[in-house]
Amino acid sequence: MREIAALVRASWLTETSYRVSMLLSLASLVFMIVPLYFVAKALQPLMAQPIATESTQYFAFALVGATVYTFIAACTSALPTALASSIGKGTFEAFLGTPTNLGLLFVGMSGYSIVWALVRAAVMVTAGVALGAHLVWSALPAVALILLLLVLAYGAVGLVGAALLLRFRTTGPLLNGVLAGSALLGGVYYPTHVIPSWLQDLSKALPLSYGLRAARQVVLLGEPLGVAGHDVIMLALYVTALLPIGILCVAVSLRYARRSGTLGHY
Amino acid sequence: MTTSAPIAPYTSSLSGFVRARPLAVNIDQLTKRFPVRRGLRELLRGAGRHETTVVDQVSFDVAVGEVFGVLGPNGAGKSTIFRMLSTMVAPDAGTATVCGHDIWLEPSRVRTTLAAVSSDERSLNWRLSARENLLLFAALHKVPPKETEALVTSMLRTVGLDGTGNKMVAAFSSGMRQRLLIARALLARPKVLLLDEPTRALDPISAQEFRQFLRTELVDRQRCTILLATHNADEALGFCDRVVVLNRGRVLATGTATELKARFSEERYRIWTTDPDHGCFAQLETLGMLRRLMNHAQGIDGWFVVDCAIPGDPSRTASVLQHLFTCGVSVARLERVEPSLADLIAGIIGASARENANA
């Protein structure tokens, strides 16, 4: 844990040395939430019926969708981005030269981005609540569990991205494809049952669809976690299936990089 | 300068260091081949993969507490050997152990006993201070939290950065960054330190101070074993206890500096004279007492430089000088010049060819 904390602290100190960039990153959230509020207000009569199983208020529905998606997108790209930066700077080889194992290094390297994404998510939720979004605060532990499962499922995609980066120095279309697909079909701004039936099958393949539906049911409708049990189990199955694949891909790529001597290349 | 024909490596008989002490590093027939990148045309043509051998059956031992030089021109395989020892690159054949731990079978144990210092300053975090850089690596090297602050302060003092520890690394000079890289490696309290061209970015005075620091602080005080890769023959032969000379991935020779110089390089001299074309020089060459290497056309205040080799012991040099005076050649200065890496490699290859011919 100390290794993770040290890596997160180093990233924090690096980021805070770019103060203007950091402040702008937070300020940009206002430009995201305020238009969302007005658009949601305008669409409330139209959306009330389709979102009834997940929320009564369209602004809260969209707020949860946007916040969770922004958070998950940051978590998915956290490791590949940190790895690309570390390889580019030449610090990755130096990290690997220490006795700290690769798992801890990866968590530490991506830890700051995840924590910062959590802070941004908290700012978005706070702004949303200030604008009138209604949330059931007692459901936060259940939401935390759902978010954790989402982070692990999408983190596995990030691991595959990191493996591609180690092997080809690019993640290719993987991350953008998964994130764009999740934004369009994962139920971020509209429930998945309103999209055409042939696309709904694709939507069922995305962990975000299950995570968002479960999160909204508990935090917007105040339902117990058991009501969203099916979605939570599906998420857990995704994690169980995807994480080993991600770890295996990284192991294979690292072995290749060690064999071909490309570990420190950028 | 070199030939691609394989030559039998010369190994010193004066390996008292290795015989008297336990081994810190043992390399046996280590080999590494890298794939050659194919161009678009070759890919489209479906051409097969090619490989280039960058380290070819390299073997040598390094004793505990030894300063061992790995000398070779660019592309000799020095850095690849270091990267294999530090477990960043997997060997294709052969074995290597660091303090008894196999680099392929026990990489994590190797990383606890060995630290590599590359000359790549990029591997520091430039947006952090020197102290913050060291604090990060102290945690990664699992230094106990209670000892961390004191150790970091001590390391900064050891490398002479105690006054600038809170300054951002981006504001450091190359020399300061090099010293910080050393401090970072020392945090791990390594038994073996790999230094890859550590003085490349240093001026001659700083380089000398740095070598002094390595000898007194690391070798004499901390009993650290140092492997130093360099293409600077002066540095390797003047500073290291023993040296391995590599060329194109192969070991050409291993031995002490004195032995390698005596066996493979002629004594080089530089003569400052007003008459570089005097017949006396040709006469000395005919007698086999001197071999002119180069006359510098540009004179300074009427004095010209003649670079030459004078074979034999130093008394032969005195005879040459006396002969020049007898002939009436004005000589302002006669100085000994350290052999270059190119001279040494050419000498080793030449000696090997002569031995093969004799055999």
XYZ file of C-alpha atoms in Angstrom:
625
model
C 0.000 0.000 0.000
C 2.890 2.353 0.773
C 4.155 1.963 -2.776
C 0.726 2.880 -4.166
C 0.502 5.913 -1.872
C 3.982 7.066 -2.932
C 3.129 6.804 -6.627
C -0.195 8.613 -6.144
C 1.557 11.331 -4.125
C 4.201 11.770 -6.838
C 1.475 12.124 -9.488
C -0.402 14.592 -7.266
C 2.726 16.711 -6.767
C 3.404 16.619 -10.509
C -0.152 17.641 -11.376
C -0.284 20.422 -8.796
C 2.832 21.886 -10.366
C 0.486 22.667 -13.308
C -1.998 24.666 -11.215
C -3.908 26.454 -13.982
C -4.580 23.204 -15.819
C -5.906 21.648 -12.633
C -8.280 24.529 -11.877
C -9.553 24.575 -15.464
C -10.257 20.845 -15.221
C -12.612 21.478 -12.287
C -14.146 24.627 -13.780
C -15.011 22.755 -16.981
C -17.443 20.619 -14.976
C -19.705 23.650 -14.525
C -19.974 23.965 -18.299
C -21.035 20.328 -18.403
C -23.633 20.367 -15.602
C -25.433 23.666 -16.241
C -26.436 22.902 -19.865
C -27.415 19.394 -18.749
C -29.729 20.922 -16.167
C -31.541 23.117 -18.720
C -31.772 20.371 -21.362
C -33.081 17.900 -18.761
C -35.650 20.406 -17.547
C -36.912 20.861 -21.091
C -37.071 17.114 -21.731
C -38.689 16.145 -18.396
C -42.259 15.799 -19.756
C -41.046 13.718 -22.679
C -38.714 11.449 -20.675
C -40.814 10.901 -17.548
C -42.450 7.758 -18.922
C -39.389 5.980 -20.464
C -37.237 6.473 -17.344
C -39.947 5.532 -14.835
C -38.266 2.243 -13.847
C -35.036 4.034 -12.914
C -35.937 7.579 -11.863
C -38.724 10.081 -11.589
C -36.579 13.076 -12.444
C -34.786 13.237 -15.821
C -32.111 15.661 -14.590
C -31.109 13.232 -11.790
C -31.213 10.358 -14.333
C -28.859 12.208 -16.714
C -26.671 13.454 -13.847
C -26.030 9.898 -12.601
C -25.406 8.735 -16.179
C -22.968 11.552 -16.999
C -21.157 11.319 -13.670
C -20.723 7.545 -13.745
C -19.708 7.591 -17.412
C -17.137 10.382 -16.865
C -15.744 8.465 -13.897
C -15.598 5.143 -15.728
C -14.043 6.708 -18.828
C -11.276 8.199 -16.670
C -10.729 4.860 -14.915
C -10.575 2.930 -18.209
C -7.934 5.169 -19.737
C -6.051 5.805 -16.459
C -3.581 2.927 -16.801
C -2.865 3.180 -20.547
C -2.395 6.960 -20.224
C -0.126 6.659 -17.178
C 1.837 3.860 -18.835
C 2.297 5.788 -22.092
C 3.465 8.822 -20.133
C 5.808 6.737 -17.986
C 7.342 4.983 -21.002
C 7.718 8.338 -22.736
C 9.406 9.911 -19.732
C 11.618 6.879 -19.186
C 10.375 6.284 -15.639
C 8.692 2.947 -16.377
C 11.948 1.021 -16.640
C 13.155 2.697 -13.455
C 9.959 1.562 -11.695
C 10.395 -1.979 -12.993
C 13.949 -1.994 -11.670
C 12.614 -1.799 -8.108
C 11.398 -4.805 -6.090
C 7.800 -3.495 -6.200
C 5.616 -5.913 -8.153
C 3.905 -4.946 -11.370
C 0.377 -5.087 -9.924
C 1.181 -2.495 -7.260
C 3.006 -0.364 -9.824
C -0.013 -0.364 -12.154
C -2.439 0.489 -9.354
C -0.131 3.251 -8.115
C 0.488 4.671 -11.575
C -3.229 4.872 -12.361
C -4.308 5.642 -8.788
C -4.069 9.404 -9.050
C -6.262 9.550 -12.178
C -8.882 7.403 -10.460
C -8.852 9.507 -7.289
C -9.014 12.706 -9.354
C -11.922 11.261 -11.385
C -13.671 10.528 -8.081
C -13.149 14.142 -6.973
C -14.562 15.376 -10.283
C -17.519 13.017 -9.886
C -18.131 14.374 -6.381
C -18.038 17.942 -7.722
C -20.531 17.015 -10.467
C -22.923 15.366 -7.986
C -22.649 18.303 -5.577
C -23.387 20.759 -8.389
C -26.296 18.571 -9.524
C -27.776 18.406 -6.029
C -27.407 22.180 -5.736
C -29.422 22.478 -8.976
C -32.207 20.271 -7.568
C -31.305 16.649 -8.330
C -32.823 14.339 -5.738
C -30.567 11.504 -4.459
C -31.113 8.903 -1.728
C -27.985 9.403 0.383
C -28.457 6.220 2.396
C -27.858 4.264 -0.829
C -24.280 5.510 -1.170
C -22.616 2.287 0.123
C -24.576 0.242 -2.441
C -23.592 2.717 -5.165
C -19.964 2.448 -4.038
C -20.131 -1.342 -4.511
C -21.631 -0.963 -7.982
C -18.979 1.615 -8.900
C -16.230 -0.693 -7.649
C -17.506 -3.509 -9.875
C -17.714 -1.095 -12.815
C -14.162 0.142 -12.170
C -12.885 -3.451 -12.084
C -14.743 -4.424 -15.262
C -13.580 -1.362 -17.200
C -10.173 -1.554 -15.500
C -9.801 -4.938 -17.199
C -10.353 -3.176 -20.534
C -7.680 -0.701 -19.411
C -5.353 -3.647 -18.752
C -5.882 -4.913 -22.283
C -5.167 -1.353 -23.467
C -1.952 -1.351 -21.414
C -0.982 -4.695 -22.968
C -1.537 -3.274 -26.451
C 0.548 -0.259 -25.497
C 3.409 -2.450 -24.301
C 3.255 -4.508 -27.497
C 2.395 -1.939 -30.187
C 2.882 1.442 -28.451
C -0.765 2.266 -29.137
C -4.072 1.109 -27.732
C -5.554 1.266 -31.229
C -9.306 1.752 -31.410
C -9.966 -0.425 -28.334
C -10.429 2.216 -25.640
C -12.210 4.754 -27.824
C -14.412 2.024 -29.252
C -15.426 0.634 -25.862
C -16.013 4.095 -24.390
C -17.938 5.409 -27.398
C -20.033 2.229 -27.446
C -20.708 2.574 -23.727
C -21.694 6.233 -24.105
C -24.112 5.464 -26.938
C -25.560 2.141 -25.809
C -24.860 1.968 -22.071
C -27.851 4.075 -21.024
C -25.958 7.248 -20.119
C -28.542 9.809 -21.284
C -31.482 7.516 -22.131
C -32.617 4.108 -20.866
C -31.413 1.153 -22.902
C -34.930 -0.089 -23.650
C -35.692 2.915 -25.891
C -32.919 2.115 -28.392
C -33.747 -0.079 -31.430
C -34.098 -3.730 -30.547
C -31.171 -4.859 -32.729
C -28.905 -2.453 -30.815
C -30.229 -3.588 -27.460
C -28.312 -6.856 -27.873
C -25.107 -4.839 -28.116
C -26.167 -2.812 -25.122
C -26.498 -6.037 -23.115
C -22.828 -6.760 -23.805
C -21.750 -3.568 -22.013
C -21.108 -3.641 -18.239
C -22.134 0.013 -18.042
C -25.748 -0.878 -18.970
C -26.043 -3.079 -15.865
C -24.088 -0.737 -13.624
C -26.087 2.372 -14.483
C -29.451 0.641 -14.167
C -28.507 -0.768 -10.763
C -27.032 2.532 -9.531
C -30.115 4.524 -10.545
C -32.517 2.082 -8.952
C -30.785 2.342 -5.588
C -29.727 5.999 -5.534
C -32.651 7.614 -7.380
C -35.606 5.367 -6.480
C -34.253 4.273 -3.089
C -34.740 0.579 -3.903
C -32.749 -1.969 -1.860
C -29.698 -3.515 -3.569
C -31.582 -6.825 -3.847
C -33.919 -5.298 -6.439
C -30.905 -4.628 -8.642
C -29.453 -8.048 -7.765
C -29.516 -9.384 -11.335
C -27.578 -6.399 -12.655
C -25.033 -6.598 -9.820
C -24.486 -10.319 -10.469
C -24.006 -9.627 -14.180
C -21.405 -6.992 -13.286
C -19.625 -9.415 -10.990
C -19.581 -12.014 -13.796
C -18.048 -9.452 -16.152
C -15.340 -8.718 -13.593
C -14.651 -12.433 -13.115
C -14.354 -12.973 -16.847
C -12.550 -9.794 -17.919
C -9.944 -9.312 -15.190
C -8.043 -12.581 -15.848
C -8.062 -11.782 -19.573
C -6.597 -8.330 -18.881
C -3.928 -9.729 -16.551
C -3.019 -12.457 -19.050
C -2.695 -9.915 -21.894
C -0.352 -7.753 -19.790
C 1.765 -10.762 -18.820
C 2.101 -11.849 -22.458
C 2.948 -8.318 -23.647
C 5.480 -7.783 -20.885
C 7.145 -11.060 -21.726
C 7.295 -10.010 -25.378
C 8.731 -6.593 -24.462
C 11.405 -8.236 -22.323
C 12.270 -10.660 -25.118
C 12.378 -8.009 -27.829
C 14.092 -5.407 -25.654
C 11.386 -2.826 -26.316
C 10.398 -2.190 -22.703
C 12.030 1.209 -22.572
C 11.320 2.224 -26.174
C 8.965 5.128 -26.761
C 39.187 -0.042 -37.178
C 37.624 -3.454 -36.709
C 37.048 -6.659 -38.546
C 34.005 -8.880 -38.374
C 36.049 -12.094 -38.348
C 35.579 -13.866 -35.015
C 38.677 -13.869 -32.870
C 39.483 -15.888 -29.811
C 39.005 -13.705 -26.724
C 42.056 -12.967 -24.646
C 41.594 -13.633 -20.920
C 43.995 -12.321 -18.360
C 46.008 -14.779 -16.355
C 46.208 -12.141 -13.632
C 42.736 -12.782 -12.255
C 43.726 -12.535 -8.616
C 40.626 -10.478 -7.944
C 38.331 -13.269 -9.056
C 40.306 -16.007 -7.389
C 40.616 -14.256 -4.042
C 37.043 -13.045 -3.533
C 33.509 -14.415 -3.921
C 31.728 -13.611 -7.152
C 29.262 -10.758 -7.364
C 28.395 -11.286 -11.020
C 28.864 -14.346 -13.158
C 28.044 -14.243 -16.854
C 28.318 -17.415 -18.886
C 27.823 -17.555 -22.653
C 25.173 -14.826 -22.499
C 23.590 -14.235 -25.890
C 20.943 -11.818 -27.105
C 19.466 -11.442 -30.554
C 17.037 -8.716 -31.543
C 14.686 -8.878 -34.520
C 15.579 -6.485 -37.321
C 12.708 -4.177 -38.116
C 11.303 -4.879 -41.563
C 10.452 -2.070 -43.949
C 7.037 -1.753 -45.586
C 8.389 -3.192 -48.857
C 9.762 -6.265 -47.058
C 6.501 -6.741 -45.173
C 4.498 -6.597 -48.396
C 6.949 -9.006 -50.046
C 6.423 -11.381 -47.129
C 10.137 -11.448 -46.328
C 11.026 -13.568 -43.294
C 12.194 -12.185 -39.986
C 15.866 -11.357 -39.559
C 17.699 -11.166 -36.294
C 20.871 -9.426 -35.318
C 23.087 -10.752 -32.550
C 23.945 -7.897 -30.218
C 25.504 -9.980 -27.429
C 27.308 -13.091 -28.594
C 28.295 -15.726 -26.017
C 29.726 -13.222 -23.588
C 31.338 -14.633 -20.452
C 33.069 -12.902 -17.570
C 33.137 -12.862 -13.772
C 33.195 -9.916 -11.426
C 34.392 -10.278 -7.846
C 32.767 -8.654 -4.826
C 34.143 -5.143 -4.277
C 35.646 -4.914 -7.748
C 35.327 -1.978 -10.127
C 34.877 -3.720 -13.446
C 34.913 -1.824 -16.717
C 32.878 -2.879 -19.728
C 34.635 -1.103 -22.556
C 33.466 -0.969 -26.132
C 32.394 1.320 -28.942
C 28.750 2.157 -29.647
C 26.846 -1.001 -30.527
C 29.280 -3.270 -28.700
C 26.483 -4.667 -26.518
C 27.407 -2.970 -23.227
C 23.967 -1.542 -22.492
C 22.203 -4.756 -23.549
C 24.326 -6.752 -21.104
C 23.413 -4.271 -18.377
C 19.734 -4.424 -19.293
C 19.862 -8.227 -19.121
C 21.570 -8.088 -15.723
C 18.905 -5.694 -14.457
C 16.198 -8.103 -15.762
C 14.765 -5.629 -18.272
C 15.735 -7.765 -21.249
C 15.502 -11.555 -21.356
C 18.566 -13.407 -22.686
C 18.176 -15.846 -25.590
C 20.915 -18.167 -24.376
C 23.451 -18.441 -21.608
C 23.105 -17.657 -17.934
C 23.955 -14.852 -15.578
C 23.814 -14.621 -11.821
C 23.972 -11.602 -9.531
C 25.088 -12.465 -5.996
C 24.107 -16.045 -6.754
C 20.614 -15.223 -8.072
C 19.780 -16.225 -11.627
C 18.544 -13.226 -13.654
C 15.903 -15.297 -15.452
C 14.724 -17.564 -12.631
C 14.877 -15.097 -9.711
C 14.388 -11.619 -11.212
C 12.819 -10.119 -8.077
C 15.760 -11.248 -5.945
C 18.167 -9.814 -8.494
C 16.359 -6.467 -8.297
C 16.853 -6.353 -4.533
C 20.615 -6.783 -4.830
C 21.375 -4.794 -7.948
C 20.672 -1.224 -9.014
C 21.188 0.162 -12.483
C 22.028 3.773 -13.192
C 21.482 4.686 -16.799
C 22.780 7.916 -18.229
C 19.179 8.675 -19.194
C 18.174 11.679 -17.104
C 14.618 11.375 -18.418
C 13.978 8.603 -15.941
C 13.813 11.190 -13.182
C 10.566 13.031 -12.550
C 11.558 16.549 -13.605
C 8.496 18.208 -12.055
C 9.423 16.939 -8.599
C 12.245 18.046 -6.351
C 15.288 15.840 -5.803
C 13.992 14.926 -2.340
C 10.534 14.018 -3.672
C 12.119 11.829 -6.357
C 14.086 9.977 -3.708
C 11.073 9.639 -1.383
C 9.128 7.974 -4.187
C 11.873 5.469 -4.933
C 12.527 4.822 -1.249
C 8.941 3.582 -0.997
C 9.307 1.480 -4.170
C 12.535 0.009 -2.793
C 10.627 -0.814 0.408
C 12.858 1.246 2.696
C 11.191 1.139 6.144
C 9.152 4.366 6.674
C 11.007 5.275 9.875
C 14.343 5.218 8.044
C 13.219 6.933 4.860
C 13.731 10.613 5.785
C 17.167 10.026 7.288
C 18.267 7.851 4.376
C 17.099 10.358 1.757
C 18.888 13.201 3.577
C 21.996 11.071 3.858
C 21.925 10.147 0.148
C 21.484 13.781 -0.878
C 24.482 14.669 1.287
C 26.498 11.763 -0.110
C 26.085 12.979 -3.689
C 26.520 16.646 -2.753
C 22.927 17.709 -3.348
C 21.974 18.446 0.254
C 21.708 22.182 -0.464
C 19.483 21.732 -3.512
C 17.284 18.833 -2.419
C 14.109 20.896 -2.521
C 14.785 22.333 -5.957
C 12.790 21.026 -8.928
C 14.879 18.558 -10.971
C 14.008 20.481 -14.166
C 16.250 23.274 -12.852
C 19.221 20.928 -12.295
C 22.328 20.744 -14.470
C 23.210 17.453 -16.194
C 25.849 16.731 -13.588
C 23.396 17.263 -10.736
C 20.859 14.959 -12.370
C 23.552 12.324 -12.825
C 24.359 12.526 -9.132
C 20.664 12.297 -8.287
C 20.419 9.111 -10.383
C 23.272 7.679 -8.322
C 21.552 8.696 -5.075
C 18.348 7.058 -6.297
C 20.187 3.812 -7.026
C 21.952 3.878 -3.660
C 18.603 4.061 -1.821
C 18.250 0.360 -2.492
C 21.572 -0.265 -0.709
C 22.652 -2.387 -3.692
C 25.436 -4.896 -3.542
C 26.035 -4.437 -7.263
C 25.791 -1.124 -9.083
C 25.560 -0.917 -12.869
C 26.698 2.417 -14.279
C 26.033 2.945 -17.971
C 28.269 5.735 -19.248
C 27.837 7.739 -16.048
C 30.248 10.518 -16.944
C 28.941 11.136 -20.446
C 27.287 14.409 -19.459
C 29.969 15.557 -17.027
C 32.848 17.960 -17.611
C 36.339 16.501 -17.000
C 36.646 17.943 -13.481
C 33.194 16.715 -12.410
C 33.904 13.336 -14.015
C 37.118 13.003 -12.022
C 35.322 13.975 -8.791
C 32.589 11.499 -9.595
C 35.062 8.649 -10.106
C 36.758 9.590 -6.847
C 33.376 9.446 -5.124
C 32.653 6.004 -6.586
C 35.975 4.650 -5.362
C 36.010 6.106 -1.861
C 32.331 6.144 -0.946
C 30.884 3.145 -2.748
C 33.715 0.686 -3.147
C 35.937 1.403 -0.149
C 33.261 2.391 2.359
C 30.115 0.526 1.252
C 31.873 -2.503 -0.309
C 29.758 -2.160 -3.422
C 30.678 -3.945 -6.656
C 30.624 -1.615 -9.633
C 30.212 -2.492 -13.296
C 30.905 0.530 -15.424
C 30.071 0.601 -19.130
C 31.974 3.163 -21.120
C 33.440 3.874 -24.520
C 36.095 6.029 -22.926
C 39.322 4.002 -22.814
C 40.984 6.462 -20.413
C 38.128 6.044 -17.950
C 38.048 2.253 -18.157
C 41.793 1.699 -18.062
C 42.541 4.432 -15.536
C 39.759 3.749 -13.061
C 38.706 0.097 -13.199
C 40.416 -2.838 -11.489
C 39.744 -5.024 -14.503
C 38.252 -4.411 -17.912
C 36.440 -6.487 -20.497
C 36.756 -5.151 -24.032
C 33.749 -5.798 -26.263
C 33.267 -5.263 -29.941
C 30.145 -6.133 -31.943
C 28.746 -8.153 -29.077
C 31.820 -10.309 -28.555
C 34.449 -10.309 -25.837
C 37.814 -9.346 -27.306
C 39.844 -9.364 -24.117
C 39.583 -9.327 -20.342
C 42.284 -8.252 -17.953
C 43.715 -5.532 -15.782
C 44.316 -2.144 -17.351
C 48.097 -2.480 -17.067
C 48.038 -5.853 -18.714
C 45.778 -4.861 -21.578
C 47.763 -1.703 -22.266
C 51.076 -3.529 -22.149
C 49.882 -6.337 -24.356
C 47.745 -4.597 -26.903
C 48.656 -0.957 -27.237
C 51.882 0.706 -28.220
C 53.159 3.637 -26.226
C 51.922 6.763 -27.965
C 53.818 10.048 -27.821
C 53.319 13.569 -29.071
C 56.426 15.532 -30.081
C 56.362 19.333 -30.434
C 59.000 20.393 -32.965
C 59.803 23.238 -35.383
C 60.780 20.790 -38.111
C 58.285 17.922 -38.440
C 59.723 16.862 -41.830
C 63.332 16.622 -40.649
C 65.143 13.599 -42.098
C 65.928 12.347 -38.619
C 62.325 11.160 -38.218
C 62.610 9.029 -41.371
C 65.965 7.715 -40.132
C 64.406 6.671 -36.807
C 61.578 4.957 -38.649
C 64.057 3.015 -40.767
C 65.800 1.902 -37.586
C 62.440 0.739 -36.214
C 62.734 3.063 -33.216
C 59.720 5.193 -34.040
C 56.579 5.068 -36.169
C 54.996 8.310 -37.258
C 51.202 8.265 -37.014
C 50.301 11.781 -38.008
C 51.907 15.158 -38.654
C 49.657 18.047 -37.734
C 49.920 20.546 -40.587
C 48.869 23.531 -38.480
C 51.643 24.903 -36.281
C 51.222 27.138 -33.234
C 53.792 29.933 -33.115
C 56.057 27.877 -35.384
C 55.759 24.632 -33.373
C 54.292 21.560 -35.026
C 52.964 18.337 -33.514
C 54.119 14.866 -34.565
C 52.077 11.940 -33.190
C 54.108 8.760 -33.066
C 54.428 5.307 -31.524
C 57.680 4.313 -29.828
C 57.742 0.562 -29.289
C 59.606 -0.993 -26.402
C 60.246 0.131 -22.838
C 60.478 3.807 -21.717
C 64.307 3.813 -22.068
C 63.715 3.611 -25.836
C 61.904 6.943 -25.629
C 64.970 8.581 -24.072
C 67.110 7.190 -26.917
C 64.717 8.619 -29.501
C 64.828 12.021 -27.831
C 68.607 11.952 -27.644
C 68.811 10.979 -31.332
C 66.566 13.898 -32.297
C 68.765 16.326 -30.313
C 71.903 14.870 -31.887
C 70.392 15.463 -35.353
C 69.694 19.073 -34.384
C 65.899 18.778 -34.298
C 64.353 21.390 -32.009
C 61.999 19.660 -29.564
C 59.963 21.760 -27.155
C 58.011 18.935 -25.567
C 57.603 15.155 -25.730
C 54.496 13.886 -23.972
C 52.908 10.492 -23.487
C 49.389 10.104 -24.885
C 46.817 7.633 -23.510
C 45.719 5.063 -26.110
C 42.233 5.518 -27.534
C 39.585 2.815 -27.560
C 40.041 2.488 -31.306
C 43.781 1.887 -30.817
C 43.128 -0.714 -28.154
C 40.552 -2.631 -30.202
C 42.789 -2.477 -33.281
C 45.669 -3.696 -31.107
C 43.681 -6.637 -29.756
C 42.457 -7.658 -33.196
C 45.978 -7.248 -34.623
C 47.519 -9.333 -31.833
C 44.939 -12.052 -32.294
C 45.540 -12.142 -36.054
C 49.298 -12.430 -35.470
C 48.784 -15.267 -32.978
C 46.511 -17.087 -35.429
C 49.081 -16.652 -38.213
C 51.866 -17.964 -35.962
C 49.733 -20.923 -34.951
